[in-house]
mmCIF file of C-alpha atoms in Angstrom:
data_model
loop_
_atom_site.group_PDB
_atom_site.id
_atom_site.type_symbol
_atom_site.label_atom_id
_atom_site.label_comp_id
_atom_site.label_asym_id
_atom_site.label_seq_id
_atom_site.Cartn_x
_atom_site.Cartn_y
_atom_site.Cartn_z
ATOM 1 C CA MET A 61 112.214 -10.055 22.591
ATOM 2 C CA ARG A 62 112.104 -7.617 25.492
ATOM 3 C CA ASN A 63 109.426 -9.251 27.284
ATOM 4 C CA LEU A 64 110.667 -12.243 27.414
ATOM 5 C CA LEU A 65 114.467 -10.483 28.804
ATOM 6 C CA LEU A 66 112.101 -8.906 31.706
ATOM 7 C CA THR A 67 110.799 -12.387 32.420
ATOM 8 C CA PHE A 68 113.925 -13.558 32.835
ATOM 9 C CA ILE A 69 115.713 -10.408 34.853
ATOM 10 C CA LEU A 70 112.989 -10.864 37.052
ATOM 11 C CA LEU A 71 112.966 -14.710 37.487
ATOM 12 C CA LEU A 72 116.403 -14.043 38.263
ATOM 13 C CA TYR A 73 115.706 -11.580 40.872
ATOM 14 C CA SER A 74 112.886 -12.739 42.609
ATOM 15 C CA PRO A 75 113.062 -16.352 43.043
ATOM 16 C CA PHE A 76 111.467 -18.178 45.290
ATOM 17 C CA GLY A 77 113.833 -18.184 48.373
ATOM 18 C CA LEU A 78 112.930 -14.382 48.001
ATOM 19 C CA ALA A 79 110.731 -14.557 51.147
ATOM 20 C CA THR A 80 110.335 -10.183 52.337
ATOM 21 C CA SER A 81 106.895 -9.374 53.057
ATOM 22 C CA LEU A 82 106.166 -5.888 52.616
ATOM 23 C CA THR A 83 103.543 -3.363 53.838
ATOM 24 C CA PHE A 84 101.910 -1.051 51.169
ATOM 25 C CA VAL A 85 100.681 1.675 53.029
ATOM 26 C CA ALA A 86 99.220 5.374 52.197
ATOM 27 C CA GLU A 87 96.158 7.375 53.594
ATOM 28 C CA ASP A 88 92.330 7.212 53.008
ATOM 29 C CA LEU A 89 92.269 8.788 49.134
ATOM 30 C CA PRO A 90 89.613 7.165 46.952
ATOM 31 C CA PRO A 91 89.440 5.935 44.717
ATOM 32 C CA TYR A 92 93.216 5.370 44.890
ATOM 33 C CA HIS A 93 93.442 3.620 47.850
ATOM 34 C CA PHE A 94 90.770 3.404 51.226
ATOM 35 C CA LYS A 95 88.805 1.424 53.336
ATOM 36 C CA ASN A 96 85.672 0.000 51.735
ATOM 37 C CA SER A 97 82.523 -0.381 53.985
ATOM 38 C CA GLU A 98 83.581 -3.849 55.000
ATOM 39 C CA GLY A 99 86.802 -2.451 56.688
ATOM 40 C CA GLU A 100 89.408 -3.885 53.469
ATOM 41 C CA VAL A 101 91.332 -1.679 51.660
ATOM 42 C CA VAL A 102 90.866 -1.353 48.330
ATOM 43 C CA GLY A 103 91.360 0.775 45.480
ATOM 44 C CA ALA A 104 93.352 1.070 41.931
ATOM 45 C CA LEU A 105 96.744 1.431 43.022
ATOM 46 C CA VAL A 106 95.793 -0.774 45.934
ATOM 47 C CA ASP A 107 95.098 -3.482 42.582
ATOM 48 C CA ILE A 108 97.959 -1.975 41.399
ATOM 49 C CA SER A 109 100.650 -3.358 44.261
ATOM 50 C CA LYS A 110 99.028 -6.760 44.385
ATOM 51 C CA ALA A 111 99.529 -7.276 40.384
ATOM 52 C CA VAL A 112 103.210 -6.085 41.097
ATOM 53 C CA LEU A 113 103.282 -8.397 44.073
ATOM 54 C CA LYS A 114 102.217 -11.393 42.688
ATOM 55 C CA LYS A 115 104.210 -10.381 39.166
ATOM 56 C CA ALA A 116 107.187 -10.259 41.733
ATOM 57 C CA LYS A 117 106.289 -13.652 44.215
ATOM 58 C CA LEU A 118 106.032 -11.288 46.879
ATOM 59 C CA THR A 119 103.828 -11.306 49.676
ATOM 60 C CA GLY A 120 102.679 -8.126 51.154
ATOM 61 C CA LYS A 121 99.239 -6.419 53.535
ATOM 62 C CA PHE A 122 97.773 -3.174 52.730
ATOM 63 C CA GLU A 123 97.054 -0.460 55.500
ATOM 64 C CA ILE A 124 95.194 3.001 55.336
ATOM 65 C CA MET A 125 96.550 5.498 57.722
ATOM 66 C CA PRO A 126 96.700 9.236 58.224
ATOM 67 C CA MET A 127 100.194 10.547 56.128
ATOM 68 C CA ALA A 128 101.480 11.645 59.465
ATOM 69 C CA ARG A 129 101.855 7.527 60.843
ATOM 70 C CA ALA A 130 102.279 6.337 57.055
ATOM 71 C CA PHE A 131 105.711 8.696 57.211
ATOM 72 C CA HIS A 132 106.708 7.497 60.477
ATOM 73 C CA GLU A 133 106.466 3.922 59.908
ATOM 74 C CA PHE A 134 107.768 4.248 56.448
ATOM 75 C CA GLU A 135 110.744 6.202 57.754
ATOM 76 C CA THR A 136 111.119 3.588 60.790
ATOM 77 C CA HIS A 137 110.725 0.349 59.362
ATOM 78 C CA PRO A 138 112.787 -0.752 56.184
ATOM 79 C CA ASN A 139 110.202 -3.735 54.796
ATOM 80 C CA ILE A 140 107.270 -0.218 54.417
ATOM 81 C CA ILE A 141 105.841 0.635 50.873
ATOM 82 C CA MET A 142 103.832 3.420 50.067
ATOM 83 C CA MET A 143 101.846 2.800 47.452
ATOM 84 C CA SER A 144 101.744 6.851 46.192
ATOM 85 C CA LEU A 145 104.500 9.528 47.260
ATOM 86 C CA LEU A 146 105.386 12.747 44.869
ATOM 87 C CA LYS A 147 108.779 12.862 44.045
ATOM 88 C CA ASN A 148 110.865 16.247 45.495
ATOM 89 C CA PRO A 149 114.659 17.771 45.523
ATOM 90 C CA THR A 150 113.862 17.235 49.465
ATOM 91 C CA ARG A 151 112.455 13.355 49.170
ATOM 92 C CA GLU A 152 115.078 12.273 46.027
ATOM 93 C CA SER A 153 117.993 11.377 48.584
ATOM 94 C CA GLN A 154 115.730 10.085 51.268
ATOM 95 C CA PHE A 155 114.019 7.197 49.542
ATOM 96 C CA GLN A 156 114.128 4.410 46.985
ATOM 97 C CA TRP A 157 112.120 4.964 44.454
ATOM 98 C CA LEU A 158 111.048 1.416 42.780
ATOM 99 C CA GLY A 159 108.599 3.402 39.645
ATOM 100 C CA GLN A 160 106.178 5.905 38.772
ATOM 101 C CA VAL A 161 102.502 4.454 38.810
ATOM 102 C CA TYR A 162 100.513 7.668 38.400
ATOM 103 C CA PHE A 163 100.030 11.329 38.596
ATOM 104 C CA ALA A 164 98.642 14.174 40.348
ATOM 105 C CA ASP A 165 97.117 17.176 39.225
ATOM 106 C CA ALA A 166 98.155 20.959 41.219
ATOM 107 C CA TYR A 167 96.221 23.867 41.243
ATOM 108 C CA LEU A 168 95.235 26.638 43.280
ATOM 109 C CA VAL A 169 91.163 26.256 44.253
ATOM 110 C CA SER A 170 89.190 29.025 45.713
ATOM 111 C CA LEU A 171 85.365 29.296 46.380
ATOM 112 C CA LYS A 172 83.945 30.588 42.285
ATOM 113 C CA ASP A 173 82.386 33.555 43.860
ATOM 114 C CA PHE A 174 86.882 34.345 44.780
ATOM 115 C CA LYS A 175 86.331 37.853 43.582
ATOM 116 C CA TYR A 176 89.877 38.511 42.250
ATOM 117 C CA SER A 177 92.373 38.077 40.128
ATOM 118 C CA THR A 178 95.071 36.014 41.108
ATOM 119 C CA PRO A 179 97.023 34.891 37.508
ATOM 120 C CA SER A 180 100.187 32.742 39.237
ATOM 121 C CA LEU A 181 101.280 31.662 43.137
ATOM 122 C CA GLN A 182 103.338 34.929 42.820
ATOM 123 C CA ALA A 183 100.663 37.115 43.705
ATOM 124 C CA ALA A 184 98.768 34.736 45.527
ATOM 125 C CA ARG A 185 101.320 35.079 48.482
ATOM 126 C CA ALA A 186 98.608 38.296 49.100
ATOM 127 C CA TYR A 187 96.325 35.820 50.104
ATOM 128 C CA ARG A 188 96.072 32.984 52.857
ATOM 129 C CA VAL A 189 97.275 29.630 51.652
ATOM 130 C CA SER A 190 95.476 26.810 53.190
ATOM 131 C CA THR A 191 97.515 23.057 52.977
ATOM 132 C CA ILE A 192 98.428 19.709 55.009
ATOM 133 C CA ARG A 193 100.899 20.354 57.131
ATOM 134 C CA GLY A 194 103.879 18.019 56.160
ATOM 135 C CA TYR A 195 103.003 16.901 52.444
ATOM 136 C CA SER A 196 104.728 17.981 49.823
ATOM 137 C CA SER A 197 102.954 20.959 49.331
ATOM 138 C CA GLU A 198 103.605 22.501 52.567
ATOM 139 C CA HIS A 199 107.678 22.875 51.177
ATOM 140 C CA TYR A 200 106.340 23.804 47.881
ATOM 141 C CA LEU A 201 104.607 25.983 49.288
ATOM 142 C CA ARG A 202 107.635 27.637 51.767
ATOM 143 C CA SER A 203 110.469 27.558 48.638
ATOM 144 C CA ALA A 204 107.688 30.057 47.683
ATOM 145 C CA GLY A 205 108.417 32.440 50.528
ATOM 146 C CA PHE A 206 105.294 31.560 52.177
ATOM 147 C CA ASP A 207 104.930 30.974 55.891
ATOM 148 C CA GLU A 208 102.686 30.586 58.681
ATOM 149 C CA SER A 209 103.391 34.118 60.435
ATOM 150 C CA ASN A 210 101.666 35.515 57.302
ATOM 151 C CA ASN A 211 99.801 33.510 54.728
ATOM 152 C CA LEU A 212 100.289 30.028 55.084
ATOM 153 C CA VAL A 213 98.017 28.308 56.598
ATOM 154 C CA LEU A 214 98.517 24.618 57.815
ATOM 155 C CA VAL A 215 96.111 21.619 58.613
ATOM 156 C CA SER A 216 96.259 18.208 59.300
ATOM 157 C CA ASN A 217 94.075 16.694 57.239
ATOM 158 C CA TYR A 218 91.543 17.354 54.197
ATOM 159 C CA SER A 219 87.673 17.542 56.112
ATOM 160 C CA GLN A 220 89.465 20.651 57.918
ATOM 161 C CA LEU A 221 91.711 21.982 55.083
ATOM 162 C CA TRP A 222 88.267 22.052 53.062
ATOM 163 C CA ASN A 223 86.105 23.476 55.276
ATOM 164 C CA MET A 224 88.525 26.470 56.078
ATOM 165 C CA LEU A 225 88.183 27.558 52.757
ATOM 166 C CA TYR A 226 84.448 26.805 52.813
ATOM 167 C CA LYS A 227 83.697 29.121 56.047
ATOM 168 C CA GLY A 228 86.167 31.807 54.054
ATOM 169 C CA ARG A 229 88.943 31.251 56.781
ATOM 170 C CA VAL A 230 91.666 30.629 53.981
ATOM 171 C CA ASP A 231 91.270 32.268 50.110
ATOM 172 C CA PHE A 232 92.793 29.265 48.632
ATOM 173 C CA VAL A 233 93.803 25.589 49.243
ATOM 174 C CA LEU A 234 96.302 23.984 47.237
ATOM 175 C CA THR A 235 95.646 19.902 46.127
ATOM 176 C CA ASN A 236 95.526 17.814 43.543
ATOM 177 C CA THR A 237 91.904 18.084 42.268
ATOM 178 C CA LEU A 238 91.853 14.313 40.598
ATOM 179 C CA THR A 239 89.617 13.755 43.505
ATOM 180 C CA LEU A 240 88.483 16.969 44.016
ATOM 181 C CA GLN A 241 84.831 15.548 42.783
ATOM 182 C CA ASN A 242 84.482 12.614 45.314
ATOM 183 C CA GLU A 243 86.556 14.627 48.585
ATOM 184 C CA LEU A 244 84.206 17.698 48.699
ATOM 185 C CA LYS A 245 81.196 15.266 48.807
ATOM 186 C CA LEU A 246 82.930 12.575 51.506
ATOM 187 C CA ILE A 247 83.039 15.519 53.835
ATOM 188 C CA GLY A 248 79.145 16.657 52.391
ATOM 189 C CA LEU A 249 80.792 20.571 51.101
ATOM 190 C CA ASP A 250 78.929 21.786 47.253
ATOM 191 C CA PRO A 251 81.638 20.722 45.147
ATOM 192 C CA ASN A 252 80.175 23.214 42.634
ATOM 193 C CA GLN A 253 80.810 25.959 45.299
ATOM 194 C CA VAL A 254 84.501 25.796 44.009
ATOM 195 C CA LYS A 255 87.293 26.534 41.329
ATOM 196 C CA LYS A 256 90.265 25.671 40.158
ATOM 197 C CA HIS A 257 92.025 29.452 39.589
ATOM 198 C CA VAL A 258 96.271 28.302 39.646
ATOM 199 C CA HIS A 259 97.690 25.381 37.421
ATOM 200 C CA LEU A 260 100.597 24.954 39.685
ATOM 201 C CA THR A 261 102.298 23.189 36.311
ATOM 202 C CA ASP A 262 105.911 23.030 38.041
ATOM 203 C CA TYR A 263 104.563 21.277 41.167
ATOM 204 C CA PRO A 264 105.915 17.544 41.190
ATOM 205 C CA SER A 265 103.154 15.794 39.741
ATOM 206 C CA THR A 266 104.375 11.841 39.477
ATOM 207 C CA LEU A 267 103.395 9.550 41.916
ATOM 208 C CA TYR A 268 105.717 6.565 43.158
ATOM 209 C CA PHE A 269 105.722 3.285 44.920
ATOM 210 C CA ALA A 270 108.709 4.233 47.110
ATOM 211 C CA ALA A 271 110.659 2.302 49.330
ATOM 212 C CA ASN A 272 112.966 3.000 52.988
ATOM 213 C CA LYS A 273 116.225 3.453 51.430
ATOM 214 C CA ASN A 274 116.852 -0.074 54.010
ATOM 215 C CA LEU A 275 114.451 -1.938 52.041
ATOM 216 C CA ASP A 276 117.523 -4.845 50.596
ATOM 217 C CA GLU A 277 118.342 -4.876 46.744
ATOM 218 C CA GLN A 278 117.291 -7.684 45.310
ATOM 219 C CA THR A 279 113.494 -7.198 46.348
ATOM 220 C CA ALA A 280 113.479 -3.351 45.391
ATOM 221 C CA SER A 281 114.295 -4.906 42.207
ATOM 222 C CA ALA A 282 111.781 -7.077 41.953
ATOM 223 C CA ILE A 283 109.443 -4.003 42.425
ATOM 224 C CA LYS A 284 110.582 -2.447 39.723
ATOM 225 C CA LEU A 285 110.649 -5.079 37.258
ATOM 226 C CA ALA A 286 107.624 -5.751 37.971
ATOM 227 C CA ILE A 287 105.797 -2.757 37.263
ATOM 228 C CA GLU A 288 106.986 -1.893 34.418
ATOM 229 C CA GLN A 289 105.786 -5.748 33.305
ATOM 230 C CA ILE A 290 102.403 -4.936 34.330
ATOM 231 C CA LYS A 291 103.157 -2.234 32.299
ATOM 232 C CA GLU A 292 104.168 -4.472 29.416
ATOM 233 C CA SER A 293 101.292 -6.564 29.681
ATOM 234 C CA GLY A 294 97.998 -4.501 29.672
ATOM 235 C CA GLN A 295 97.319 -5.233 33.143
ATOM 236 C CA TYR A 296 98.368 -1.691 34.488
ATOM 237 C CA GLN A 297 96.355 0.351 31.793
ATOM 238 C CA ALA A 298 93.274 -2.195 32.567
ATOM 239 C CA ILE A 299 93.381 -1.467 36.261
ATOM 240 C CA LEU A 300 93.085 2.154 35.914
ATOM 241 C CA LYS A 301 89.888 0.947 33.686
ATOM 242 C CA LYS A 302 87.895 -0.453 36.024
ATOM 243 C CA TRP A 303 88.658 2.009 38.664
ATOM 244 C CA GLN A 304 87.419 4.228 35.639
ATOM 245 C CA LEU A 305 90.852 6.730 35.616
ATOM 246 C CA PRO A 306 92.714 8.344 32.653
ATOM 247 C CA GLU A 307 95.873 7.118 31.723
ATOM 248 C CA PRO A 308 99.336 8.612 32.558
ATOM 249 C CA GLU A 309 101.488 10.391 30.205
ATOM 250 C CA LYS A 310 102.721 8.087 27.577
ATOM 251 C CA GLN A 311 106.830 8.580 30.021
ATOM 252 C CA ILE A 312 105.237 7.761 32.764
ATOM 253 C CA ALA A 313 103.078 4.432 31.465
ATOM 254 C CA THR A 314 106.282 2.905 29.820
ATOM 255 C CA GLU A 315 109.210 3.554 32.352
ATOM 256 C CA GLN A 316 112.083 1.540 31.310
ATOM 257 C CA PRO A 317 113.268 -0.602 33.865
ATOM 258 C CA TYR A 318 116.720 -0.466 35.795
ATOM 259 C CA LEU A 319 118.425 -2.529 38.131
ATOM 260 C CA ASN A 320 120.268 0.047 39.862
ATOM 261 C CA ILE A 321 118.609 1.110 43.504
ATOM 262 C CA VAL A 322 117.360 5.229 43.243
ATOM 263 C CA LYS A 323 118.846 6.459 46.201
#
């Protein structure tokens, strides 16, 4: 009965006359969203986006770009969808949050031979911690008392981030560790030389489809309902299995549908 109701609402909010063309953007982050050797945009969240577009009877394209440019496009154009964005208190009122699509797990990562005991984020303030400029991790560290004049080192991309750690220029990197092995291998670094040091359990962990606040309500509602439907049908779980990714916690995978725009 619930599936029939969802289908009816989806049809109501996504008629054939709804011709909005969307652009899904993200940074290069395998296996979620990246360009393959043929230059095609692929990945687990790309497949999920395509499934959502098909279910919602919408059209769209996909672009991979640096995070700074992605945010500029996202904040400038109403029909841009960010494929994987962490919600935090700073961002919550700035964007529309269309649905939970995956999760991240944040740690302070050090070199394996790091000799100091650092059981907490606050204790890490005695050391140099690096993350990528403009990411939510920068705002998280600043709110915890880190600053560039003392213990915060900001870089522009993952390659710089990890090379700073491996060359001993910083003590910790704040990162999502789900793709840690692939990231390091792609830039020619040995994953066996690092270890997860501090698990940041209070760091925002849920990845969302996020939209510009000016995306029209009808399109936003159709996307929200389509995300719920592909989870209900098992299509979402099948895509994760195809990409050999673990399923999120139950509350993420079965988020309840809603029609109001999240602001």
